[in-house]
N, CA, C and O atoms as a printed pandas DataFrame, in Angstrom:
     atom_number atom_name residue_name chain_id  residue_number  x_coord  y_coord  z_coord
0              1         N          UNK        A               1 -122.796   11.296  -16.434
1              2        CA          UNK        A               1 -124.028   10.915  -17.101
2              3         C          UNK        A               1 -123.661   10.186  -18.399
3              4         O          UNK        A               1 -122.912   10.610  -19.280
4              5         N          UNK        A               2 -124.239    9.155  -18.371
5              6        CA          UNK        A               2 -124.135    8.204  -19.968
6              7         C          UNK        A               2 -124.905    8.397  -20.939
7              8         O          UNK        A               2 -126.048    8.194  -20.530
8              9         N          UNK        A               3 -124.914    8.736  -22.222
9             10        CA          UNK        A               3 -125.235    8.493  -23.300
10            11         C          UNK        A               3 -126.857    7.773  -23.321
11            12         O          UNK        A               3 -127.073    6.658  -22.847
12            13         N          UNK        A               4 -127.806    8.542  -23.891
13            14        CA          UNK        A               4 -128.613    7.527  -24.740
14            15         C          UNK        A               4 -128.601    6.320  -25.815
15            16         O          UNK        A               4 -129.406    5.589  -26.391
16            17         N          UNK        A               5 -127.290    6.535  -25.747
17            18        CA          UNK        A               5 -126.726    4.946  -26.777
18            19         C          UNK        A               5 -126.077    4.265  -25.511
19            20         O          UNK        A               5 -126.814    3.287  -25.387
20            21         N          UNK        A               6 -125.426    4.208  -24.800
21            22        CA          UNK        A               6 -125.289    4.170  -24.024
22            23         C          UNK        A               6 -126.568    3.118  -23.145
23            24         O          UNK        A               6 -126.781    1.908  -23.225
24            25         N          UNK        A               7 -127.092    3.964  -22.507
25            26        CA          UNK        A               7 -128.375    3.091  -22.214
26            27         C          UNK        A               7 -128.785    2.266  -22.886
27            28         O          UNK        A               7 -128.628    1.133  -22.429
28            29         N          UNK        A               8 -129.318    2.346  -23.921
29            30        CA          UNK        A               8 -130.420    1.223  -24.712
30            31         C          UNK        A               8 -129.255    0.533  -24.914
31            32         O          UNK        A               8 -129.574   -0.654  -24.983
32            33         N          UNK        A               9 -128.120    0.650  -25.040
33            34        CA          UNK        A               9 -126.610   -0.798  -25.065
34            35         C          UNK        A               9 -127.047   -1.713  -24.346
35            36         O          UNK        A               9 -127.404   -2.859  -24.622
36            37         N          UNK        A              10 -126.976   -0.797  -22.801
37            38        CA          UNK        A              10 -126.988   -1.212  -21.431
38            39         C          UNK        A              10 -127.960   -2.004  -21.430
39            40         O          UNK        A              10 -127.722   -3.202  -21.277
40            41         N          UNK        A              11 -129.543   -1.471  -21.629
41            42        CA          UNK        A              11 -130.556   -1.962  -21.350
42            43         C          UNK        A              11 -130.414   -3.430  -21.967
43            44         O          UNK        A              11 -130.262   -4.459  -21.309
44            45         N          UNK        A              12 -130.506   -3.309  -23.617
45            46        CA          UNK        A              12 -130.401   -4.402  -24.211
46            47         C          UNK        A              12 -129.643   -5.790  -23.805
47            48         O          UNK        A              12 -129.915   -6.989  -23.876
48            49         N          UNK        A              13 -128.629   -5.056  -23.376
49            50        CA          UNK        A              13 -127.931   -6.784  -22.862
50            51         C          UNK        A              13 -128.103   -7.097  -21.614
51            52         O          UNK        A              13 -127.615   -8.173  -21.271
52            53         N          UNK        A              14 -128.934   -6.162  -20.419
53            54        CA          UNK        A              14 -129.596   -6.974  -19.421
54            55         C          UNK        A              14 -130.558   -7.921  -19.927
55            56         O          UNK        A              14 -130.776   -9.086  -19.595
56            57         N          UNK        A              15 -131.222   -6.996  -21.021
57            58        CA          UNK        A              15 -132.621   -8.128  -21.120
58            59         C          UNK        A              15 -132.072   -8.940  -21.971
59            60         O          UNK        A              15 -132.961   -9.790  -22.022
60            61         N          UNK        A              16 -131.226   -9.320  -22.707
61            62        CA          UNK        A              16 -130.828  -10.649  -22.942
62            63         C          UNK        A              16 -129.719  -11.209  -22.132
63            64         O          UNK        A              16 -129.051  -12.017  -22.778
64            65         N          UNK        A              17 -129.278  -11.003  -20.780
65            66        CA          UNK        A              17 -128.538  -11.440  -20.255
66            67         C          UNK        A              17 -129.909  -12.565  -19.308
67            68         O          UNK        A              17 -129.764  -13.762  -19.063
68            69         N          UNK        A              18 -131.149  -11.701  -18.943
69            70        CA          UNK        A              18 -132.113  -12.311  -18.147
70            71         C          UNK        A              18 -132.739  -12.643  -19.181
71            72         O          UNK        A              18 -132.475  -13.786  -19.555
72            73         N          UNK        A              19 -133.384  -12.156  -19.722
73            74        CA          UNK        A              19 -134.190  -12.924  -20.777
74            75         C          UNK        A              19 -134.102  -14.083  -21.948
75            76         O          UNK        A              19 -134.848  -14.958  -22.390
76            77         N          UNK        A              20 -132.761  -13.592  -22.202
77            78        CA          UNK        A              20 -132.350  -14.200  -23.761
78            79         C          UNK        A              20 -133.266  -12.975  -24.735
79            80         O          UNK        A              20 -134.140  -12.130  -24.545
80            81         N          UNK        A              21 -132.248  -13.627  -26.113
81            82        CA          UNK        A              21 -132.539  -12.302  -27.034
82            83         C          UNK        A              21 -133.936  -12.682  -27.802
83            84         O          UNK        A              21 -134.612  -11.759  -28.258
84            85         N          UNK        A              22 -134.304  -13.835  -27.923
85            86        CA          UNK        A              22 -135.674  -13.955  -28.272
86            87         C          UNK        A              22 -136.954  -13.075  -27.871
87            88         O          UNK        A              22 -137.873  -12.535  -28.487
88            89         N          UNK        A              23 -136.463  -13.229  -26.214
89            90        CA          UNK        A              23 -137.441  -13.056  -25.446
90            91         C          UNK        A              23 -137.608  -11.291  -24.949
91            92         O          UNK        A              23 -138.554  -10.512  -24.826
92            93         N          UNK        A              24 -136.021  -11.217  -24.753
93            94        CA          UNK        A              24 -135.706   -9.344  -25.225
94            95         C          UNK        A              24 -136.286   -8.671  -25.990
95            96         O          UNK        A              24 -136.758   -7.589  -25.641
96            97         N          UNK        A              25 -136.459   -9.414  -27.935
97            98        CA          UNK        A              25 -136.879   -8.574  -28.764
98            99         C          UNK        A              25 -138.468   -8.637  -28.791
99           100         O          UNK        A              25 -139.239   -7.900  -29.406
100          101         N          UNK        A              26 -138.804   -9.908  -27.811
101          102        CA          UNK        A              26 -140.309   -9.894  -27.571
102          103         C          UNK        A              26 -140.425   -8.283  -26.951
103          104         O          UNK        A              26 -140.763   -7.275  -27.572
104          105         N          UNK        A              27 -140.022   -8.410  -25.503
105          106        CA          UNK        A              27 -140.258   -7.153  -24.633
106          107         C          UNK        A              27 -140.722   -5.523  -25.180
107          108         O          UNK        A              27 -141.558   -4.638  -24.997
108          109         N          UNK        A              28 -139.364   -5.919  -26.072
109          110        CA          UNK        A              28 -139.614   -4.529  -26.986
110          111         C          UNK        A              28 -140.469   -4.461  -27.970
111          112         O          UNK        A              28 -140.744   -3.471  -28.647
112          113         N          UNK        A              29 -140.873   -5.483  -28.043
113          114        CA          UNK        A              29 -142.694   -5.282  -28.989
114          115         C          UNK        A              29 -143.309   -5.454  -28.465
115          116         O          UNK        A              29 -144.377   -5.350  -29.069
116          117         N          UNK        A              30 -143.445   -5.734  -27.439
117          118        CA          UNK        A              30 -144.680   -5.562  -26.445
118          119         C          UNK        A              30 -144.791   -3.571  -25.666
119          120         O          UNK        A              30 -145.745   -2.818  -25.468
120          121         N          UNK        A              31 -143.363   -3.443  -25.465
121          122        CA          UNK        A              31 -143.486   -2.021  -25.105
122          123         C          UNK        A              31 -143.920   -1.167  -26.255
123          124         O          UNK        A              31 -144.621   -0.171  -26.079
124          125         N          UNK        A              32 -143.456   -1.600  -27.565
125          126        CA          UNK        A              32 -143.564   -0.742  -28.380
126          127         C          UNK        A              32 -145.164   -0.721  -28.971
127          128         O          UNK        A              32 -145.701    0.213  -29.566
128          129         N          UNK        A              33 -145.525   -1.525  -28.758
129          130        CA          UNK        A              33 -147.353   -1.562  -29.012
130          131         C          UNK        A              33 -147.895   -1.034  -28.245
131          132         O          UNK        A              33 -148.559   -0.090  -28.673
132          133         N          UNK        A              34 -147.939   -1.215  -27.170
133          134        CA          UNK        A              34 -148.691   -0.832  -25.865
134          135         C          UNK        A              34 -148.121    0.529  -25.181
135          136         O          UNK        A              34 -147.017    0.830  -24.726
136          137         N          UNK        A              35 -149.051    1.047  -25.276
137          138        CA          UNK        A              35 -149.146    2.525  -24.557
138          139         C          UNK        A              35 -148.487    1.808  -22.877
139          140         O          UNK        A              35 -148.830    0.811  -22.243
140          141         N          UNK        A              36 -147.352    2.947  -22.597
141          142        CA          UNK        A              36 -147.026    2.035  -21.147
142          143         C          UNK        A              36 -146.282    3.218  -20.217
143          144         O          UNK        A              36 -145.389    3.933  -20.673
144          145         N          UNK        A              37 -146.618    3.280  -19.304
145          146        CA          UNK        A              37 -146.499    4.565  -17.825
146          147         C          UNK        A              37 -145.797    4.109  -17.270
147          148         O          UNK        A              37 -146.235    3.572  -16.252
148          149         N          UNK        A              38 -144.357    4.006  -17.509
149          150        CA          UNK        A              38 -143.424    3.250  -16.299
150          151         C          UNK        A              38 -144.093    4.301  -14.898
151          152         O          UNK        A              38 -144.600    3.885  -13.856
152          153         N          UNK        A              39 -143.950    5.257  -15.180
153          154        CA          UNK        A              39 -143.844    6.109  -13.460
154          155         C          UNK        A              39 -144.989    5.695  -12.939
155          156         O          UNK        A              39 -144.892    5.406  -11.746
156          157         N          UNK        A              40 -146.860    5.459  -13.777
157          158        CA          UNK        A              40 -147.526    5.113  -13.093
158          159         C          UNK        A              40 -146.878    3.602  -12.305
159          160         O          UNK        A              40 -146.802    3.341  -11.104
160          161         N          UNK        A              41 -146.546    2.928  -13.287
161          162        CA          UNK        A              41 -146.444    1.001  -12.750
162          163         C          UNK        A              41 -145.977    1.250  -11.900
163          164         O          UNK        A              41 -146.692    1.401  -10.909
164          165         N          UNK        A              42 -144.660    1.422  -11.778
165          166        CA          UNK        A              42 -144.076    1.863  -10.823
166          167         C          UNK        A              42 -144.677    2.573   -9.293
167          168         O          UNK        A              42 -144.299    2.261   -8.164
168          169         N          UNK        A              43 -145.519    3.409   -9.592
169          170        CA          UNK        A              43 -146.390    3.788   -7.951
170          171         C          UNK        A              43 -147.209    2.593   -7.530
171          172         O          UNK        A              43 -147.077    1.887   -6.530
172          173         N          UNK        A              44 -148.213    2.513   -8.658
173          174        CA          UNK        A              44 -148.953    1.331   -8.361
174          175         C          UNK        A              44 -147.945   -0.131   -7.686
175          176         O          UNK        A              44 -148.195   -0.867   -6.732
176          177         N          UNK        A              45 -146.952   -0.123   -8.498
177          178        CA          UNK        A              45 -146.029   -1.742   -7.625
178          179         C          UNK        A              45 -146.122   -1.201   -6.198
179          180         O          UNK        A              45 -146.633   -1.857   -5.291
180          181         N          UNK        A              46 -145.622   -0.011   -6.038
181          182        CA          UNK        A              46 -144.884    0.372   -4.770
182          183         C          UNK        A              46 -146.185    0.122   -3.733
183          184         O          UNK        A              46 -146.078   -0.532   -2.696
184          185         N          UNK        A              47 -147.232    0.654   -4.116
185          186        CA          UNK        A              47 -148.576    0.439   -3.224
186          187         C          UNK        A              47 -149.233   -0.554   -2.709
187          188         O          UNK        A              47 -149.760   -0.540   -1.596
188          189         N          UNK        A              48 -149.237   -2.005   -3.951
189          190        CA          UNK        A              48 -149.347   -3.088   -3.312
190          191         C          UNK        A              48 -148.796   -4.229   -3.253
191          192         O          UNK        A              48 -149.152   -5.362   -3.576
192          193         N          UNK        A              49 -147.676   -3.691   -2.698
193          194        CA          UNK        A              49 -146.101   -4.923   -2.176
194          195         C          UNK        A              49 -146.002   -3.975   -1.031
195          196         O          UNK        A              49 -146.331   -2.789   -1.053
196          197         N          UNK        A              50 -145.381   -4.813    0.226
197          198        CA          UNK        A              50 -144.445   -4.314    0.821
198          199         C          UNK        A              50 -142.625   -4.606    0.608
199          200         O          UNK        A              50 -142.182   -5.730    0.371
200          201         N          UNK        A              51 -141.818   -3.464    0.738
201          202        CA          UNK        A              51 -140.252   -3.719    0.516
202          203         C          UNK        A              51 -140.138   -5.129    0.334
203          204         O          UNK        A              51 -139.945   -5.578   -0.796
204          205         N          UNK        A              52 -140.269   -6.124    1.666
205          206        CA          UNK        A              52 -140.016   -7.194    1.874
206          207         C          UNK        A              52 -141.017   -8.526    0.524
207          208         O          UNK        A              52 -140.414   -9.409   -0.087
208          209         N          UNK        A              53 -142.127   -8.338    0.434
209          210        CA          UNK        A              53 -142.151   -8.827   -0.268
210          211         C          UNK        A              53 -142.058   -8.541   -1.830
211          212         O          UNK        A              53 -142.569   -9.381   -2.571
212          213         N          UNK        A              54 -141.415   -7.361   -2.424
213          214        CA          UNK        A              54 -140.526   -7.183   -3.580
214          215         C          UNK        A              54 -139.603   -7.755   -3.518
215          216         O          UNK        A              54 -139.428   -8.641   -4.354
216          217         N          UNK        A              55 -138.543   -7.492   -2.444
217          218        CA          UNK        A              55 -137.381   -8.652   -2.429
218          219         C          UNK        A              55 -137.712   -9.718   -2.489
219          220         O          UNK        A              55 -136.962  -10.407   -3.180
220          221         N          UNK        A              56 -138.860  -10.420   -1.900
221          222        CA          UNK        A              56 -138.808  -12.107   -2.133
222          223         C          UNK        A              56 -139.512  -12.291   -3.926
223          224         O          UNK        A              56 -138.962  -12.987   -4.780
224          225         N          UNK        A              57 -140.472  -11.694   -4.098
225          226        CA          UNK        A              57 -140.997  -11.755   -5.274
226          227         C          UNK        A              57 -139.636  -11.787   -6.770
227          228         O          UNK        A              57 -139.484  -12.716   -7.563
228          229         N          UNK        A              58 -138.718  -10.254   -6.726
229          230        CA          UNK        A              58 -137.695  -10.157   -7.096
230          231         C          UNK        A              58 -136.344  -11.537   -7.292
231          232         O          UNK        A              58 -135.790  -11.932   -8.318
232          233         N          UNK        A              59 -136.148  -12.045   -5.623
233          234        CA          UNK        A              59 -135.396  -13.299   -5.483
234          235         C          UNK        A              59 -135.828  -14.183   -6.106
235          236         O          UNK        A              59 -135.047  -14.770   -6.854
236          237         N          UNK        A              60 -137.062  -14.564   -6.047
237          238        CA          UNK        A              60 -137.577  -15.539   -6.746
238          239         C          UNK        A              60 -137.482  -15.703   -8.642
239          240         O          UNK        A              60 -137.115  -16.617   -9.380
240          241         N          UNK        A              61 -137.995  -14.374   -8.870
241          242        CA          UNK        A              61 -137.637  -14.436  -10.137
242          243         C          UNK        A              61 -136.094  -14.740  -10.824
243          244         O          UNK        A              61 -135.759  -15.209  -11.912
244          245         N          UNK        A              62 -135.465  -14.328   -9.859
245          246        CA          UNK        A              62 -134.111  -13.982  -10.318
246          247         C          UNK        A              62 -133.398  -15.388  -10.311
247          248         O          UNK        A              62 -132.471  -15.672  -11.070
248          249         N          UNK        A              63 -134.036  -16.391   -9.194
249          250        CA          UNK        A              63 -133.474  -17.729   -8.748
250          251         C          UNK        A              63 -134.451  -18.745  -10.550
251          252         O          UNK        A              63 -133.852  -19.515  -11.300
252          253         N          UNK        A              64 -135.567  -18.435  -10.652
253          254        CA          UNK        A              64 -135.909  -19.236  -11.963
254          255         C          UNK        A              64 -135.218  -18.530  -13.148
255          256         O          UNK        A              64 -135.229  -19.359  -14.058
256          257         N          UNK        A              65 -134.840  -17.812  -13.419
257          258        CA          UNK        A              65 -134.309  -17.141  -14.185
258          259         C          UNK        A              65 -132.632  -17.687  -14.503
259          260         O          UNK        A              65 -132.115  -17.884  -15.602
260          261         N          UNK        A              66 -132.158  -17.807  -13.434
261          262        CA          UNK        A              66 -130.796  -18.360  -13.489
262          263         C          UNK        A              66 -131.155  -20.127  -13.278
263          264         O          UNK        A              66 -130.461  -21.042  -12.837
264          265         N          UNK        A              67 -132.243  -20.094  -13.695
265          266        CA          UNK        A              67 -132.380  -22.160  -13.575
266          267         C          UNK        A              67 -132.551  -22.097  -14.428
267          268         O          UNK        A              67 -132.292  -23.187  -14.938
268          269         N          UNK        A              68 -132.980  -21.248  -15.313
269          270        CA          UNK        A              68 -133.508  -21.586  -17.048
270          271         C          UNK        A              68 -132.568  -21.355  -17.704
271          272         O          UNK        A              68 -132.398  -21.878  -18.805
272          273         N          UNK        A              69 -131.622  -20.387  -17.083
273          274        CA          UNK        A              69 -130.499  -20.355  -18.656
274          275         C          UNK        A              69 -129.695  -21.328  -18.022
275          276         O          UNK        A              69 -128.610  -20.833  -18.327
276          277         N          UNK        A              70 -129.423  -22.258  -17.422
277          278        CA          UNK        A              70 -128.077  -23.583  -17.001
278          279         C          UNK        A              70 -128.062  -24.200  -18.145
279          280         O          UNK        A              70 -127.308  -25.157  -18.321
Protein backbone atom coordinates (compact mmCIF):
# COMPACT_ATOMS: atom_id res chain seq x y z
CA UNK A 1 0.00 0.00 0.00
CA UNK A 2 1.34 3.59 -0.96
CA UNK A 3 1.36 6.56 0.93
CA UNK A 4 -1.12 9.43 0.81
CA UNK A 5 1.77 11.54 -0.45
CA UNK A 6 2.34 9.13 -2.48
CA UNK A 7 -0.92 9.32 -4.30
CA UNK A 8 -1.65 12.96 -4.69
CA UNK A 9 2.36 12.73 -6.29
CA UNK A 10 0.89 10.13 -8.43
CA UNK A 11 -2.31 11.75 -9.11
CA UNK A 12 -0.78 15.11 -9.84
CA UNK A 13 1.50 14.18 -12.59
CA UNK A 14 -1.15 12.12 -14.43
CA UNK A 15 -3.18 15.15 -14.59
CA UNK A 16 -0.46 17.09 -15.90
CA UNK A 17 0.92 14.43 -17.92
CA UNK A 18 -2.93 14.47 -19.70
CA UNK A 19 -3.88 17.65 -18.94
CA UNK A 20 -0.96 19.95 -18.59
CA UNK A 21 -0.40 21.79 -15.33
CA UNK A 22 -2.59 24.72 -16.15
CA UNK A 23 -5.33 22.70 -16.75
CA UNK A 24 -4.46 20.18 -13.63
CA UNK A 25 -4.53 23.12 -11.22
CA UNK A 26 -7.86 24.05 -12.94
CA UNK A 27 -9.27 20.41 -11.99
CA UNK A 28 -8.38 20.88 -8.55
CA UNK A 29 -10.44 23.99 -8.22
CA UNK A 30 -13.06 22.82 -9.70
CA UNK A 31 -13.04 19.67 -7.28
CA UNK A 32 -12.27 21.76 -4.56
CA UNK A 33 -15.42 24.07 -4.95
CA UNK A 34 -17.83 21.70 -5.85
CA UNK A 35 -19.29 19.29 -3.56
CA UNK A 36 -18.36 15.96 -5.67
CA UNK A 37 -19.43 11.93 -5.10
CA UNK A 38 -16.84 10.14 -7.00
CA UNK A 39 -18.69 6.71 -5.90
CA UNK A 40 -22.04 8.25 -6.94
CA UNK A 41 -20.40 9.44 -10.69
CA UNK A 42 -19.00 6.60 -10.89
CA UNK A 43 -22.44 4.28 -10.62
CA UNK A 44 -24.23 6.69 -12.55
CA UNK A 45 -21.21 6.40 -15.60
CA UNK A 46 -21.47 2.70 -15.16
CA UNK A 47 -25.42 2.81 -15.84
CA UNK A 48 -25.46 4.78 -18.87
CA UNK A 49 -22.50 3.48 -21.04
CA UNK A 50 -22.06 0.16 -21.99
CA UNK A 51 -18.18 -1.44 -21.33
CA UNK A 52 -17.78 -1.04 -25.03
CA UNK A 53 -18.76 2.23 -25.39
CA UNK A 54 -16.46 3.54 -22.34
CA UNK A 55 -13.66 2.10 -24.20
CA UNK A 56 -14.45 3.97 -27.35
CA UNK A 57 -15.50 7.17 -25.49
CA UNK A 58 -12.13 6.67 -23.22
CA UNK A 59 -9.97 5.94 -26.76
CA UNK A 60 -11.16 8.80 -28.08
CA UNK A 61 -10.30 11.05 -25.46
CA UNK A 62 -7.06 9.66 -24.99
CA UNK A 63 -6.30 9.86 -29.02
CA UNK A 64 -7.23 14.06 -28.75
CA UNK A 65 -5.39 14.30 -25.84
CA UNK A 66 -2.15 12.97 -27.26
CA UNK A 67 -2.90 15.37 -30.52
CA UNK A 68 -2.90 18.33 -28.32
CA UNK A 69 0.19 17.94 -26.46
CA UNK A 70 2.48 17.16 -30.10
Amino acid sequence: MITDTEIKTKGMQILSDYLGDVEAERFIALIQREPFDYTKWHQEQDDSMTIEELSEHAMALRKKLEQTTK
